[in-house]
Coordinates of C-alpha atoms in Angstrom, one line a residue:
Chain A
M4 CA 6.8 19.7 13.8
S5 CA 4.6 22.4 12.4
L6 CA 3.6 25.3 14.5
Q7 CA 0.2 26.1 16.3
K8 CA -1.3 29.1 15.1
P9 CA -3.3 31.6 17.0
P10 CA -6.9 32.3 15.5
L11 CA -5.7 35.7 14.7
S12 CA -2.9 34.4 12.6
Q13 CA -4.5 35.6 9.2
V14 CA -5.4 38.9 10.7
H15 CA -1.7 39.5 11.9
Q16 CA -0.4 38.5 8.5
S17 CA -2.9 41.1 6.8
A18 CA -1.5 43.7 9.5
G19 CA 1.8 42.9 8.0
A20 CA 3.4 41.0 11.3
D21 CA 6.8 39.2 11.2
F22 CA 6.3 35.8 13.3
T23 CA 8.4 33.5 15.5
D24 CA 8.3 30.3 17.2
F25 CA 7.2 30.6 20.8
G26 CA 6.6 27.9 22.7
G27 CA 5.5 25.8 19.6
W28 CA 3.1 28.5 18.4
E29 CA 3.6 30.9 15.7
M30 CA 3.0 34.5 17.0
P31 CA 3.7 38.0 16.1
V32 CA 7.2 39.0 16.9
T33 CA 6.7 42.8 15.5
F34 CA 4.0 44.5 13.5
D35 CA 5.9 47.9 13.3
S36 CA 9.0 48.1 15.3
I37 CA 10.0 47.1 18.8
R38 CA 10.4 50.5 19.5
T39 CA 7.2 51.9 18.5
E40 CA 5.4 49.3 20.0
H41 CA 7.3 49.5 23.3
A42 CA 6.6 53.1 23.3
A43 CA 3.1 52.7 22.7
V44 CA 2.6 50.8 25.8
R45 CA 5.0 52.7 28.0
N46 CA 3.1 56.3 26.9
A47 CA -0.1 55.4 25.7
V48 CA -1.7 51.8 25.0
G49 CA -1.1 48.8 23.1
I50 CA -2.8 45.6 22.5
F51 CA -1.1 42.0 22.6
D52 CA -2.3 38.7 21.1
V53 CA -1.0 36.0 24.0
S54 CA -3.4 33.4 22.9
H55 CA -0.4 31.2 22.9
M56 CA -0.4 31.1 26.9
S57 CA -2.1 28.0 28.2
E58 CA -5.3 27.8 30.2
V59 CA -6.4 25.4 32.5
S60 CA -9.8 25.1 34.4
V61 CA -10.0 23.4 37.7
S62 CA -12.9 22.9 39.6
G63 CA -14.9 20.3 42.3
P64 CA -14.9 20.2 45.8
D65 CA -11.6 19.6 46.3
A66 CA -10.0 22.2 43.7
T67 CA -8.7 24.4 46.3
E68 CA -6.9 21.9 48.0
L69 CA -4.8 20.4 44.8
M70 CA -4.2 24.1 43.7
N71 CA -2.6 24.6 47.2
I72 CA -0.6 21.1 47.1
L73 CA 0.6 22.2 43.5
T74 CA 1.7 25.9 43.7
T75 CA 3.5 28.1 46.1
N76 CA 1.2 30.6 47.0
D77 CA -1.4 30.5 49.4
V78 CA -4.8 29.7 47.1
R79 CA -7.1 29.8 50.3
T80 CA -6.7 33.7 50.4
L81 CA -8.3 34.2 47.3
E82 CA -11.7 35.8 47.2
D83 CA -14.2 35.5 44.1
G84 CA -12.6 37.1 41.3
D85 CA -9.0 37.7 42.5
A86 CA -5.8 36.5 40.7
Q87 CA -2.4 35.5 42.1
Y88 CA 1.0 35.2 40.8
S89 CA 2.3 31.5 41.7
C90 CA 5.0 29.2 41.0
I91 CA 5.1 25.4 40.1
L92 CA 7.9 23.6 41.4
D93 CA 9.2 20.0 41.2
S94 CA 10.5 18.3 44.7
D95 CA 13.4 19.6 44.6
G96 CA 12.2 23.1 44.8
V97 CA 13.2 23.8 41.0
I98 CA 10.7 26.2 39.4
I99 CA 8.8 23.9 36.4
D100 CA 6.5 27.0 35.5
D101 CA 5.4 30.5 36.9
I102 CA 1.6 30.9 36.5
V103 CA -1.3 33.3 37.4
I104 CA -4.1 31.7 38.9
Y105 CA -7.6 33.2 38.6
R106 CA -10.4 32.3 41.0
Y107 CA -13.5 32.7 38.7
P108 CA -15.9 35.9 39.8
D109 CA -18.9 34.3 38.8
R110 CA -18.8 30.6 39.8
E111 CA -16.6 27.9 41.4
G112 CA -13.2 26.7 40.4
Y113 CA -10.0 28.5 38.9
L114 CA -8.5 29.1 35.6
F115 CA -4.9 29.3 35.7
V116 CA -2.3 30.5 33.1
P117 CA 0.8 28.3 32.3
N118 CA 3.3 29.3 29.6
A119 CA 2.7 28.6 26.2
G120 CA 3.3 24.8 25.6
H121 CA 3.1 24.0 29.0
G122 CA -1.0 23.0 29.3
T123 CA -0.7 19.3 28.6
Q124 CA 2.0 19.1 31.4
M125 CA 0.3 20.8 33.7
V126 CA -3.0 18.9 33.2
D127 CA -1.3 15.6 33.7
R128 CA 0.6 17.0 37.0
W129 CA -2.9 18.4 38.0
S130 CA -4.7 15.1 37.3
S131 CA -2.2 12.4 38.6
T132 CA -1.8 14.1 41.6
A133 CA -5.5 14.4 42.1
S134 CA -5.7 10.8 41.4
R135 CA -3.2 9.7 43.9
R136 CA -4.5 11.6 46.5
E137 CA -8.2 10.7 45.8
L138 CA -9.1 14.4 45.2
S139 CA -12.5 15.1 43.6
V140 CA -11.5 17.7 41.0
T141 CA -12.2 18.3 37.1
V142 CA -9.2 19.3 35.3
E143 CA -9.5 20.5 31.9
D144 CA -7.2 22.0 29.3
R145 CA -8.9 25.1 28.0
T146 CA -6.0 26.5 25.9
M147 CA -7.7 25.6 22.3
E148 CA -11.2 27.1 23.1
T149 CA -9.8 30.1 24.8
G150 CA -8.3 33.4 23.4
L151 CA -6.5 36.0 25.3
V152 CA -5.3 39.3 24.5
A153 CA -3.7 42.0 26.7
I154 CA -4.2 45.7 26.8
Q155 CA -1.5 47.4 28.3
G156 CA -0.4 51.0 29.0
P157 CA -1.5 54.2 31.0
G158 CA -4.3 54.4 28.5
A159 CA -5.3 50.9 28.6
I160 CA -8.5 51.3 31.1
E161 CA -10.2 54.3 29.5
T162 CA -9.6 52.2 26.2
V163 CA -11.4 49.1 27.4
D164 CA -13.8 51.3 29.4
S165 CA -14.7 52.9 25.8
I166 CA -15.6 49.4 24.4
G167 CA -16.6 47.0 27.1
T168 CA -20.0 47.3 28.7
G169 CA -18.8 47.3 32.4
S170 CA -16.3 49.6 33.5
V171 CA -13.1 48.3 34.6
A172 CA -11.9 51.3 36.2
D173 CA -12.8 50.3 39.9
L174 CA -11.4 46.8 39.4
S175 CA -8.2 46.5 41.7
R176 CA -5.1 45.3 40.6
F177 CA -4.9 41.1 40.5
S178 CA -9.0 40.8 40.3
S179 CA -11.4 40.2 37.5
M180 CA -14.7 40.6 36.4
R181 CA -17.3 39.4 33.6
T182 CA -17.9 42.0 30.7
E183 CA -18.9 42.0 27.3
I184 CA -17.0 43.2 24.3
D185 CA -18.6 43.9 20.9
G186 CA -21.4 41.2 22.3
V187 CA -18.8 38.8 23.2
D188 CA -18.7 37.6 26.8
C189 CA -15.1 38.2 28.2
L190 CA -13.3 37.6 31.4
V191 CA -11.5 40.8 32.1
A192 CA -8.5 41.1 34.6
R193 CA -6.5 43.7 35.9
T194 CA -3.1 41.8 35.1
G195 CA -0.3 41.8 32.7
Y196 CA 3.4 41.7 32.2
T197 CA 4.6 44.8 30.8
G198 CA 5.3 46.8 34.2
E199 CA 2.2 48.9 33.0
D200 CA -1.6 49.5 34.4
G201 CA -3.8 47.3 32.1
V202 CA -6.0 44.2 31.8
E203 CA -6.1 40.7 30.1
I204 CA -8.9 39.8 28.6
F205 CA -10.1 36.2 28.0
F206 CA -12.8 34.8 25.7
P207 CA -13.9 32.0 23.4
S208 CA -11.1 31.6 20.6
A209 CA -13.8 31.7 18.0
E210 CA -14.7 35.3 18.9
S211 CA -10.8 36.3 18.7
T212 CA -11.2 38.6 15.7
A213 CA -14.2 40.4 17.0
V214 CA -12.6 41.2 20.2
W215 CA -9.4 42.1 18.5
N216 CA -11.2 44.4 16.0
A217 CA -12.7 46.2 18.9
F218 CA -9.7 47.7 19.8
D219 CA -9.0 49.0 16.2
G220 CA -6.7 52.0 16.5
V221 CA -5.0 50.5 19.2
Q222 CA -1.3 49.7 18.8
P223 CA -0.8 46.0 17.9
C224 CA 2.3 44.7 19.9
G225 CA 4.4 41.8 19.2
L226 CA 6.3 39.4 21.2
G227 CA 9.6 41.4 20.7
A228 CA 8.0 44.5 22.5
R229 CA 6.5 42.4 25.1
N230 CA 10.0 41.1 25.9
T231 CA 11.6 44.4 26.2
L232 CA 8.7 45.8 28.4
R233 CA 8.9 42.8 30.7
L234 CA 12.5 43.0 31.3
E235 CA 12.4 46.9 32.2
A236 CA 9.9 45.8 34.7
G237 CA 12.3 42.9 36.1
L238 CA 10.1 40.2 35.1
L239 CA 11.1 37.0 34.5
L240 CA 10.6 34.9 31.2
S241 CA 10.0 31.2 31.4
G242 CA 12.5 28.9 29.5
Q243 CA 15.0 31.7 29.7
D244 CA 15.6 33.1 33.3
F245 CA 14.3 30.1 34.7
D246 CA 13.8 26.4 33.3
P247 CA 13.8 23.1 34.8
E248 CA 16.4 21.8 32.0
T249 CA 18.5 24.7 31.1
E250 CA 18.6 26.9 34.1
P251 CA 17.2 25.1 36.9
R252 CA 16.1 27.7 39.8
T253 CA 14.2 27.9 42.8
P254 CA 11.9 31.0 43.6
L255 CA 14.5 32.0 46.3
E256 CA 17.2 32.1 43.7
A257 CA 15.0 33.8 40.9
G258 CA 13.7 36.6 43.3
L259 CA 10.2 35.3 43.6
G260 CA 10.2 34.3 47.2
F261 CA 7.6 36.9 47.4
V262 CA 5.1 34.0 46.0
V263 CA 6.4 31.1 48.3
D264 CA 4.2 30.7 51.6
L265 CA 6.5 28.5 53.6
E266 CA 3.8 28.6 56.2
K267 CA 1.1 27.0 54.5
P268 CA 0.4 23.3 55.2
E269 CA 2.1 21.6 52.0
F270 CA 3.3 22.0 48.7
V271 CA 5.5 20.3 46.4
G272 CA 9.0 21.7 46.8
Q273 CA 8.2 22.9 50.3
E274 CA 11.0 20.9 52.1
S275 CA 13.6 22.1 49.9
L276 CA 13.0 25.4 50.0
R277 CA 13.0 25.6 53.5
E278 CA 16.2 24.1 53.4
Q279 CA 17.3 26.7 51.2
N280 CA 15.6 29.4 53.0
E281 CA 17.7 28.6 56.2
N282 CA 21.0 28.3 54.6
G283 CA 20.7 30.8 52.1
V284 CA 20.9 30.6 48.5
D285 CA 24.4 30.3 46.5
E286 CA 23.3 32.1 43.6
T287 CA 20.8 35.0 43.0
L288 CA 19.0 37.2 40.1
V289 CA 20.1 40.3 40.0
G290 CA 19.6 43.4 37.4
L291 CA 22.6 44.7 35.4
R292 CA 23.1 48.5 34.2
V293 CA 25.3 47.7 31.2
E294 CA 28.0 50.1 29.7
G295 CA 27.9 51.2 26.2
R296 CA 25.3 50.0 23.6
S297 CA 26.2 46.5 23.0
I298 CA 23.5 44.2 24.4
A299 CA 24.4 41.6 27.4
R300 CA 22.7 38.6 25.8
T301 CA 21.5 35.3 27.2
G302 CA 24.6 33.2 28.3
Y303 CA 27.4 35.9 28.4
P304 CA 29.6 35.3 31.5
I305 CA 29.6 37.7 34.1
E306 CA 33.1 38.3 35.7
V307 CA 34.7 39.9 38.6
D308 CA 38.6 40.6 38.0
G309 CA 38.4 37.9 35.2
N310 CA 36.8 35.7 37.2
E311 CA 33.4 34.1 36.0
I312 CA 30.6 34.6 39.0
G313 CA 27.5 34.1 37.2
H314 CA 25.8 34.6 33.6
V315 CA 23.4 36.6 31.9
T316 CA 19.9 35.1 31.3
S317 CA 17.9 38.0 29.6
G318 CA 19.6 41.3 28.1
T319 CA 18.2 43.8 25.8
L320 CA 18.7 47.7 25.1
S321 CA 16.0 49.5 27.0
P322 CA 14.1 51.2 24.6
T323 CA 12.9 53.7 27.5
F324 CA 16.2 54.2 28.8
E325 CA 18.5 54.0 25.8
R326 CA 20.9 51.7 27.3
P327 CA 21.4 48.2 27.6
I328 CA 20.1 46.3 30.7
A329 CA 20.2 42.8 31.7
L330 CA 19.1 39.7 34.2
G331 CA 21.5 37.3 35.1
Y332 CA 22.5 35.3 38.1
V333 CA 25.5 35.8 40.4
D334 CA 27.5 34.3 43.3
S335 CA 25.0 35.8 45.9
S336 CA 28.4 37.3 47.5
Y337 CA 28.5 39.7 44.9
A338 CA 24.9 40.6 44.7
D339 CA 24.6 43.6 46.4
E340 CA 23.7 46.7 44.6
G341 CA 26.3 48.8 43.3
T342 CA 28.8 46.1 42.9
S343 CA 30.9 46.6 39.5
V344 CA 31.3 43.9 37.4
D345 CA 32.0 42.9 33.8
V346 CA 30.1 41.2 31.2
E347 CA 31.8 39.3 28.3
V348 CA 30.1 40.3 25.1
R349 CA 31.6 38.6 22.2
N350 CA 35.3 38.5 23.8
R351 CA 35.2 42.3 24.8
T352 CA 34.8 43.1 28.2
V353 CA 32.0 45.5 29.2
E354 CA 31.6 47.2 32.6
A355 CA 28.4 46.9 34.3
T356 CA 26.9 47.4 37.7
I357 CA 24.2 45.3 39.8
I358 CA 21.1 47.3 40.4
D359 CA 17.4 46.4 41.6
Q360 CA 16.1 44.4 38.7
R361 CA 12.8 46.6 38.4
F362 CA 14.8 49.0 35.9
L363 CA 11.5 51.0 35.2
E364 CA 12.5 52.2 39.3
S365 CA 16.2 51.7 39.6
L366 CA 17.0 53.6 36.4
E367 CA 14.5 56.4 36.3
P368 CA 16.3 58.8 39.3
E369 CA 20.0 58.6 37.3
T370 CA 18.0 59.2 33.8
T371 CA 16.1 62.4 35.4
E372 CA 19.3 63.8 36.8
D373 CA 21.3 63.4 33.4
Chain B
M24 CA 6.2 43.6 2.1
E25 CA 8.1 45.3 -0.5
F26 CA 11.4 46.1 0.0
T27 CA 13.7 48.7 -1.8
I28 CA 16.5 47.2 -4.2
P29 CA 18.2 49.9 -6.2
D30 CA 18.9 48.9 -9.8
E31 CA 22.4 50.5 -9.9
L32 CA 24.0 48.1 -7.0
L33 CA 25.2 44.8 -6.9
Y34 CA 24.3 42.5 -3.8
E35 CA 25.9 39.4 -2.1
E36 CA 23.5 36.7 -0.8
S37 CA 24.3 37.4 2.6
H38 CA 22.3 40.6 2.0
E39 CA 25.3 43.1 1.7
W40 CA 24.7 45.8 -1.4
V41 CA 28.1 47.0 -3.2
D42 CA 28.0 50.4 -5.0
E43 CA 31.0 50.4 -7.6
G44 CA 30.9 54.1 -8.0
D45 CA 33.8 55.8 -9.6
G46 CA 36.7 55.0 -7.2
A47 CA 36.3 53.1 -3.8
V48 CA 33.6 50.6 -3.6
R49 CA 30.8 51.4 -1.2
I50 CA 29.2 48.6 1.1
G51 CA 26.3 48.3 3.2
I52 CA 23.4 46.1 4.2
T53 CA 20.3 46.0 2.2
D54 CA 16.8 47.0 2.9
F55 CA 16.0 43.6 3.5
A56 CA 18.5 43.1 6.1
Q57 CA 17.6 45.9 8.1
D58 CA 14.0 45.0 7.9
E59 CA 14.8 41.5 9.3
L60 CA 16.8 42.8 12.0
G61 CA 14.6 45.3 13.2
D62 CA 15.8 48.4 15.2
I63 CA 19.5 48.5 15.3
V64 CA 21.3 49.6 18.2
F65 CA 25.1 49.0 17.8
V66 CA 27.5 48.6 14.9
E67 CA 31.1 47.5 15.1
L68 CA 33.1 48.5 12.0
P69 CA 36.6 47.7 11.1
S70 CA 39.7 49.9 11.1
E71 CA 40.8 52.0 7.9
G72 CA 43.7 50.5 6.5
E73 CA 42.4 47.0 7.4
T74 CA 42.9 44.8 4.3
L75 CA 39.9 42.2 3.9
E76 CA 39.6 38.9 1.8
R77 CA 36.2 38.1 0.1
G78 CA 33.9 36.8 2.6
D79 CA 35.7 38.0 5.8
E80 CA 33.4 39.4 8.6
F81 CA 34.4 43.1 8.3
G82 CA 31.7 44.2 11.1
L83 CA 28.7 43.4 13.0
V84 CA 25.4 45.0 13.3
E85 CA 23.1 44.1 16.6
S86 CA 19.4 45.0 16.8
I87 CA 17.1 44.5 19.9
K88 CA 16.3 41.2 18.5
A89 CA 19.5 39.9 17.1
V90 CA 23.2 40.2 16.5
S91 CA 24.5 39.4 12.9
D92 CA 27.9 39.4 11.3
V93 CA 28.4 41.3 8.1
Y94 CA 30.8 40.0 5.5
V95 CA 32.7 41.8 2.9
P96 CA 31.5 40.9 -0.8
V97 CA 34.9 41.8 -2.5
A98 CA 38.2 41.9 -1.4
G99 CA 40.3 45.2 -0.3
T100 CA 41.7 47.5 2.1
V101 CA 39.2 49.7 4.1
T102 CA 39.7 53.3 3.0
E103 CA 36.7 55.0 4.8
T104 CA 34.2 54.0 7.5
N105 CA 30.9 55.4 8.3
D106 CA 31.6 56.7 11.5
E107 CA 28.3 58.3 11.6
I108 CA 26.4 55.0 12.3
I109 CA 28.4 54.1 15.3
D110 CA 26.7 57.1 17.0
R111 CA 23.2 56.8 15.3
P112 CA 22.9 53.1 14.4
E113 CA 19.3 53.6 13.3
L114 CA 20.7 55.3 10.5
I115 CA 20.9 51.9 8.8
N116 CA 16.9 51.3 9.5
E117 CA 16.5 54.6 8.1
D118 CA 18.6 54.8 5.1
P119 CA 20.3 51.4 4.3
F120 CA 21.4 52.9 0.9
G121 CA 22.4 56.0 1.9
D122 CA 23.3 57.6 5.1
G123 CA 23.4 54.0 6.6
W124 CA 26.3 52.8 4.4
M125 CA 29.0 51.0 6.2
I126 CA 32.4 51.1 4.5
E127 CA 34.3 52.0 1.7
L128 CA 37.1 49.5 -0.1
E129 CA 39.8 49.9 -2.6
T130 CA 39.4 46.8 -4.5
T131 CA 41.2 45.0 -7.1
D132 CA 38.5 42.0 -7.0
T133 CA 36.2 41.1 -9.7
V134 CA 32.4 41.4 -9.1
D135 CA 31.1 38.8 -11.3
H136 CA 30.2 36.6 -8.4
L137 CA 27.7 39.4 -7.2
L138 CA 24.1 39.1 -7.8
D139 CA 22.1 42.2 -10.0
A140 CA 19.1 43.7 -8.6
D141 CA 16.6 41.3 -10.5
E142 CA 18.6 38.1 -9.3
Y143 CA 18.9 39.3 -5.5
S144 CA 14.9 40.2 -5.6
E145 CA 14.2 36.5 -6.7
Q146 CA 16.2 35.1 -3.7
I147 CA 14.6 37.4 -0.9

């Protein structure tokens, strides 16, 4: 199967990017080096092409009801322009995808962003549920006609303000507005997935080059740095930290209980989650501070006294802290912060400690003391 | 992208280089290999005195992106390892043919099977 290329593919090639397959899309993995790009986002500003993410538009009289049935958070709390992180579950409560829902600032309806390659599946899910329940909605896959870039870092807002027509400085976290960038009508949202301040900008995909070039001089960043940045922030990666086939997890196991509203009238997976909420979870997601220099990678066993108590789902060498960090699931009885565990790294036993998965906060004090 | 491929070295298809030198041969990974791996963060090397057959794994290079085994292009006994790269693995990125060298071997093996710079250049 040939890979889908983003509209900016040629621009990235000219910039000397290396590419990787991500959700069926050929996306830039690095432009310079992961360290350089990572540091740019932590210390200044970087731009990511995230056009591989899917976009689905939902409108019509019953749009809110449908969104609320198919997602875990309460969509009814959203005002015009608000955004919300949420999960989509199967009837067993297993996460199919995590999404950000945007209630349009200037018109009726919602835009939501599933992970790369999931758009068609989501449109089918939304359409079939609407049909079964006789709800009046229009569901459209906007993936191919929508471009998306993320501008992230402490200098992101200033950078966007120097280019766009309307200031985003007063835009609060998880809200959006319309602005123009180089004459292109854009939806700018104060969201992102790097642990930094910043925005994500939606625009017609045919205008991708104009928007990208408007940020000329900003460090271009690939999916390599996006991975190290999101991991340091303790943010999960679909297909790796949860996946309905290879890593079936509920939001309660995955530490995403904060996006689940068990009190709202109804959503797919609600009963299973209620049960799990009452009984507790057998396994839970934890952060790991790993000793030494070798990286604890996906699938490596986590052990205590030689007994396997879990496994790693994501690991990297944190460019910010210069030490390996990882996410993994462990038996809940071992999940307390400060618990000493071992990770089997290529037949070697490496010591690790369970810590808060928000590494940017949980590792900072120790590094400062050093 | 242009990669450095010194004319005076020999190359294995799996992207190791061999410097025949005067005495022991010196071995490392190529500029192309370090670029493919990206930021290198961890290196494993064999012990001095270890005897290796041609094609044996002699070490491991790990970058943020991936882990890669490194294979010995000629048989021999390890006479020296570059311990500096254990503490500073980034030397392989910065200077793969110089400070980023990996091991030295005493060898009686032939080098006929290795590629010259032009042949290696065509391969990558």
